Amino acid sequence: MSDRVSVNRILLVLLVLMVCLLLRSTLPKNAGQVPQEHAAEAHDVVPVVICASEERMGASMATINSIISNTDASVFFYVVTLRDAVRLTRCIFELQKYEPHFVPNMEISGFLPVLLPKIHLDPISYIPSCLKEIKNFVLQLNFVRFYLPLLDILHSRVIYLDDDIIVQGDIRDLFNIKLKPGHAAAFATDCDLPSTHETVRSIGMQTTYMGFLDYRKQEVKDLGINPSDCSFNPGVFVADMNEWKKQKVTKELEKWMEENFRQNIYSSAMAGGVATPPMLIVFHDKYTILDPLWHVRHLGWSPDVHYPENFLQEAHLLHWNGPFKPWNYPAVHLDRWEKWFIPDPSGRFSLERPDDDS
């Protein structure tokens, strides 16, 4: 009897080892390098960059789930996390069950915060007062969008998405937007959607450069940017990687991060994430405008202000930018986000709702 138990234990151990080896083979071992089989497909897939911070992993999974559930296109995800969280992130995504019941094609890579010039020394000073509780590693990942060329992306075009997003349309339509010659990116402007204007005014959101840059500073005046020019939100954009590199966009973004460190040129009433002002400067008058329905935003700026249901149904992409995230409470339009929520198998991420025992 004991011999049989021993044999069963050995077989069980071997089975576990085989499962681990199979799981390990589903994603590349070397972070930041897309395997050759994906390189061969690089011309006919929709590549999407999304960050996955350790404590918001469930948010990234919901975004990914909404994307793959609403398209029949082949989508490849560049999932970026902090370097020391790569192993955990890979494990969580491998164990996950997505809506269509398959594991999306993805490469998980690590981001080194030391890449950030100056700001990594004192990141909290760059956070708006309403977001002071945010953790440093969430802030650091906000700057991944500056360093797209360092992700070893094998595609000439890529979509970047924040993790507080649900995609309701076919992501292929966003990817296929025609960028104007010489433009490295396409964004949705903050003045483009009449249906949201009343909501934006009621919650005090800024829609112009005045809300992001300190026009009392000479460095800002010298830019020659009209303070009433429409701003844009960089939580969703399509990037032309060749133009990005050609125009040295990353170097320009770093330049304005360093300038803010020296001169404090951001507005004290900054109306968005800390990664927004440098992008507003670098891309001013040099970006293609997205269809506004591909970036319906401000859902996270008030726990009380709602959009009409028929407007939400028409939206291709919903963005809960702001402090009131849909996995927390209070927040608005929770049903739109929960439809794509997948329980985190690691137990690190869970929904906060009023009936929770916690």
XYZ file of C-alpha atoms in Angstrom:
358
model
C 0.000 0.000 0.000
C 2.796 2.403 0.937
C 4.604 1.573 -2.346
C 1.479 2.478 -4.268
C 1.189 5.810 -2.425
C 4.851 6.549 -3.182
C 4.354 5.801 -6.865
C 1.271 8.030 -6.942
C 3.210 10.860 -5.328
C 6.010 10.530 -7.876
C 3.503 10.573 -10.734
C 1.815 13.630 -9.239
C 5.132 15.486 -8.969
C 5.968 14.602 -12.571
C 2.541 15.797 -13.691
C 2.985 19.132 -11.871
C 6.420 19.581 -13.448
C 4.996 18.924 -16.914
C 2.204 21.486 -16.350
C 4.731 24.081 -15.166
C 6.886 23.481 -18.225
C 3.893 23.845 -20.514
C 2.798 27.054 -18.807
C 6.288 28.461 -18.951
C 6.418 27.844 -22.686
C 3.233 29.849 -23.373
C 5.080 33.153 -22.951
C 8.611 34.150 -23.959
C 11.318 33.802 -21.347
C 13.176 36.964 -22.279
C 11.201 40.071 -21.345
C 11.111 42.691 -24.070
C 11.864 40.283 -26.932
C 9.083 39.090 -29.200
C 9.771 35.561 -30.442
C 10.349 34.923 -34.144
C 6.985 33.305 -34.683
C 5.352 36.594 -33.699
C 7.787 38.533 -35.860
C 6.454 36.649 -38.872
C 2.948 37.791 -37.981
C 3.927 41.393 -37.268
C 2.374 42.692 -40.494
C -1.168 41.404 -39.912
C -1.831 41.756 -36.179
C -3.100 44.606 -34.002
C -0.386 45.359 -31.418
C -1.506 46.917 -28.128
C 0.712 48.240 -25.326
C -0.789 48.162 -21.833
C 0.766 48.458 -18.376
C 0.033 46.030 -15.562
C 1.006 47.272 -12.122
C 1.053 44.659 -9.395
C -1.884 46.016 -7.386
C -4.017 46.805 -10.484
C -3.530 43.562 -12.398
C -7.285 42.978 -12.542
C -7.734 46.286 -14.321
C -5.345 45.299 -17.118
C -7.014 41.909 -17.455
C -10.451 43.524 -17.827
C -9.119 45.810 -20.562
C -7.559 42.896 -22.420
C -10.687 40.791 -22.012
C -12.876 43.539 -23.471
C -10.553 43.904 -26.470
C -10.336 40.250 -27.459
C -14.060 39.736 -26.866
C -15.066 42.460 -29.319
C -12.873 41.672 -32.331
C -11.988 38.762 -34.563
C -8.642 40.385 -35.373
C -5.389 38.856 -34.190
C -4.235 41.036 -31.291
C -0.760 40.996 -29.767
C -0.317 42.571 -26.332
C 2.878 44.146 -25.078
C 2.207 43.969 -21.339
C 4.616 46.134 -19.346
C 5.167 45.941 -15.612
C 8.003 46.845 -13.252
C 11.066 44.659 -13.632
C 10.686 42.898 -10.276
C 7.031 42.026 -10.997
C 7.558 40.275 -14.357
C 7.485 36.745 -12.933
C 4.332 37.372 -10.887
C 2.600 39.061 -13.834
C 3.446 36.190 -16.166
C 2.100 33.667 -13.661
C -1.190 35.537 -13.171
C -1.834 35.961 -16.890
C -1.019 32.295 -17.587
C -3.549 31.111 -15.027
C -6.297 33.456 -16.200
C -9.511 32.429 -17.930
C -10.588 34.985 -20.523
C -14.046 35.427 -21.985
C -13.352 33.537 -25.245
C -11.449 30.972 -23.138
C -8.038 31.365 -24.710
C -4.834 33.027 -23.599
C -4.121 36.177 -25.658
C -0.825 36.452 -27.513
C 1.424 38.637 -25.406
C 4.922 39.567 -24.392
C 5.458 40.569 -20.758
C 8.397 42.890 -20.212
C 9.861 44.824 -17.308
C 10.230 48.600 -17.113
C 13.193 50.137 -15.315
C 12.171 53.326 -13.449
C 15.804 54.500 -13.465
C 15.183 55.412 -17.083
C 13.190 58.379 -15.866
C 15.328 61.517 -15.728
C 15.116 63.195 -12.339
C 11.458 62.462 -11.589
C 12.155 59.074 -10.006
C 13.963 60.901 -7.206
C 10.805 62.548 -5.894
C 7.796 61.259 -7.831
C 5.149 62.219 -5.276
C 5.782 65.930 -5.848
C 4.479 65.529 -9.384
C 1.122 64.049 -8.404
C -2.011 66.229 -8.186
C -3.260 66.621 -4.612
C -6.331 64.462 -5.289
C -4.047 61.556 -6.254
C -1.445 61.760 -3.453
C -2.315 58.264 -2.245
C -1.144 56.665 -5.485
C 1.848 54.360 -5.124
C 5.190 55.095 -6.732
C 5.199 52.100 -9.042
C 1.830 53.084 -10.568
C 3.264 56.521 -11.211
C 6.422 55.111 -12.779
C 4.441 52.977 -15.205
C 2.616 56.116 -16.368
C 5.804 56.982 -18.232
C 6.053 53.735 -20.192
C 4.254 55.521 -23.045
C 7.319 57.791 -23.382
C 9.625 54.827 -24.038
C 7.841 52.806 -26.719
C 11.051 52.290 -28.775
C 12.646 50.542 -25.774
C 9.953 47.849 -25.795
C 11.445 46.236 -28.899
C 8.139 46.549 -30.719
C 8.313 44.722 -34.055
C 5.411 46.612 -35.563
C 5.507 49.921 -37.414
C 2.333 50.999 -35.618
C 1.013 50.326 -32.117
C -1.936 51.257 -29.904
C -1.242 52.444 -26.355
C -3.994 52.061 -23.715
C -4.199 52.902 -20.018
C -5.429 50.126 -17.728
C -8.650 51.902 -16.610
C -10.264 51.350 -19.995
C -12.947 49.133 -21.506
C -13.053 48.676 -25.282
C -16.567 48.170 -26.663
C -15.735 48.496 -30.364
C -13.530 46.528 -32.735
C -9.937 47.474 -31.858
C -8.998 46.940 -35.499
C -10.960 50.078 -36.463
C -8.867 52.160 -34.071
C -5.658 50.614 -35.363
C -6.557 51.359 -38.991
C -6.918 55.117 -38.544
C -5.030 57.046 -41.219
C -2.317 59.181 -39.651
C -1.445 62.412 -41.450
C 2.009 62.579 -43.065
C 4.701 63.457 -40.525
C 2.496 62.690 -37.521
C 3.912 60.268 -34.949
C 0.629 59.758 -33.083
C -3.154 60.211 -33.029
C -5.061 61.403 -29.947
C -8.606 62.480 -29.112
C -8.839 66.179 -28.235
C -10.542 67.355 -25.063
C -12.907 69.672 -26.984
C -14.192 67.168 -29.494
C -17.252 65.578 -27.917
C -20.284 67.856 -27.372
C -22.085 65.094 -25.465
C -19.494 65.338 -22.691
C -19.155 69.129 -22.457
C -21.788 69.570 -19.734
C -20.234 66.780 -17.684
C -16.738 68.210 -18.111
C -17.877 71.645 -16.929
C -19.772 70.237 -13.953
C -16.725 68.387 -12.599
C -14.274 71.201 -13.292
C -12.159 69.344 -15.827
C -9.762 71.430 -17.902
C -9.863 71.090 -21.681
C -7.113 73.549 -22.670
C -3.368 73.933 -22.228
C -4.000 76.451 -19.441
C -5.038 73.557 -17.217
C -1.690 71.800 -17.604
C 1.053 74.398 -18.014
C 2.020 77.362 -15.837
C 1.794 80.345 -18.176
C 3.454 82.600 -15.617
C 6.751 80.868 -16.429
C 8.856 82.292 -19.248
C 9.751 78.789 -20.463
C 6.055 78.157 -21.130
C 5.473 81.538 -22.774
C 8.424 80.892 -25.078
C 6.658 77.811 -26.455
C 4.223 80.076 -28.277
C 1.275 77.800 -27.460
C -2.048 79.567 -27.029
C -3.326 78.740 -23.515
C -6.839 78.297 -24.935
C -5.725 75.592 -27.387
C -7.486 72.274 -26.832
C -5.558 69.712 -24.813
C -5.701 65.948 -25.351
C -5.618 62.896 -23.124
C -2.663 60.517 -23.761
C -4.353 57.509 -22.158
C -5.337 56.298 -25.635
C -3.296 56.848 -28.760
C -2.077 55.244 -31.951
C 1.666 55.649 -32.580
C 3.720 55.446 -35.755
C 6.952 53.897 -34.488
C 9.045 55.018 -37.450
C 8.020 58.658 -37.055
C 8.415 58.399 -33.262
C 12.033 57.360 -33.684
C 12.713 59.725 -36.575
C 11.453 62.721 -34.599
C 13.265 61.586 -31.428
C 10.011 61.900 -29.484
C 11.359 60.089 -26.411
C 14.295 62.505 -26.107
C 11.945 65.470 -26.436
C 9.646 64.108 -23.734
C 12.612 63.588 -21.413
C 13.730 67.149 -22.082
C 10.440 68.546 -20.815
C 10.407 66.250 -17.787
C 13.807 67.612 -16.846
C 12.676 71.184 -17.528
C 9.791 70.739 -15.123
C 12.173 69.365 -12.517
C 14.250 72.546 -12.806
C 11.564 75.186 -13.383
C 8.290 73.625 -12.162
C 6.445 74.527 -15.354
C 3.343 72.375 -14.834
C 0.147 74.077 -13.726
C -0.591 73.854 -9.992
C -4.171 72.962 -10.972
C -3.021 70.197 -13.287
C -6.093 68.430 -14.586
C -4.630 65.070 -15.527
C -1.829 62.588 -15.084
C 1.767 63.681 -14.647
C 2.667 62.225 -18.035
C 0.298 64.569 -19.849
C 2.098 67.977 -19.915
C 5.260 66.779 -21.725
C 3.131 65.064 -24.375
C 0.992 68.179 -24.807
C 4.152 70.179 -25.483
C 5.877 67.712 -27.791
C 2.790 66.869 -29.863
C 1.230 70.347 -30.030
C -0.219 70.839 -33.529
C 1.541 67.637 -34.629
C -0.992 64.856 -34.116
C -3.904 63.296 -35.974
C -7.295 63.557 -34.272
C -9.097 60.343 -33.324
C -12.814 59.783 -33.685
C -14.098 61.018 -30.277
C -16.130 57.846 -29.772
C -12.790 56.027 -29.581
C -11.972 57.858 -26.355
C -14.983 58.672 -24.181
C -13.315 59.766 -20.969
C -13.685 61.536 -17.609
C -15.738 58.622 -16.216
C -13.473 58.577 -13.163
C -13.647 62.234 -12.162
C -16.883 62.148 -10.189
C -18.791 59.426 -8.307
C -22.080 61.170 -9.083
C -22.040 62.434 -12.681
C -23.370 59.931 -15.228
C -23.445 59.857 -19.030
C -26.721 59.007 -20.831
C -27.090 55.294 -21.482
C -27.614 55.696 -25.232
C -24.350 57.659 -25.433
C -22.474 54.915 -23.560
C -23.847 52.311 -25.955
C -22.447 54.235 -28.928
C -18.994 54.687 -27.363
C -16.262 52.457 -28.768
C -13.963 52.977 -25.770
C -14.651 54.081 -22.178
C -11.943 55.604 -19.974
C -12.264 56.037 -16.196
C -9.464 58.596 -15.994
C -9.547 60.309 -12.613
C -9.505 59.122 -8.984
C -12.801 57.154 -8.990
C -11.884 53.847 -10.624
C -14.600 51.319 -11.540
C -13.101 48.547 -9.411
C -13.422 50.773 -6.339
C -16.448 52.392 -4.738
C -17.920 54.915 -5.277
C -17.640 55.120 -9.062
C -19.984 55.460 -12.029
C -21.093 53.078 -14.760
C -19.768 50.074 -12.854
C -21.830 47.638 -14.925
C -19.966 48.670 -18.069
C -16.663 47.713 -16.443
C -17.770 44.650 -14.450
C -19.031 42.996 -17.628
C -15.383 42.299 -18.500
C -13.965 41.806 -15.011
C -12.187 38.510 -14.385
C -11.410 37.462 -10.797
C -7.688 37.620 -10.116
C -6.472 34.039 -9.485
C -3.737 35.374 -7.184
C -6.294 37.058 -4.929
C -4.329 40.333 -4.968
C -7.026 42.244 -6.836
C -10.669 42.384 -5.837
C -13.648 44.665 -6.331
C -14.642 47.115 -3.621
C -18.395 47.340 -3.297
C -20.706 48.739 -0.566
C -21.874 45.254 0.501
C -18.278 44.048 0.990
C -17.537 42.854 4.514
C -14.325 44.924 4.425
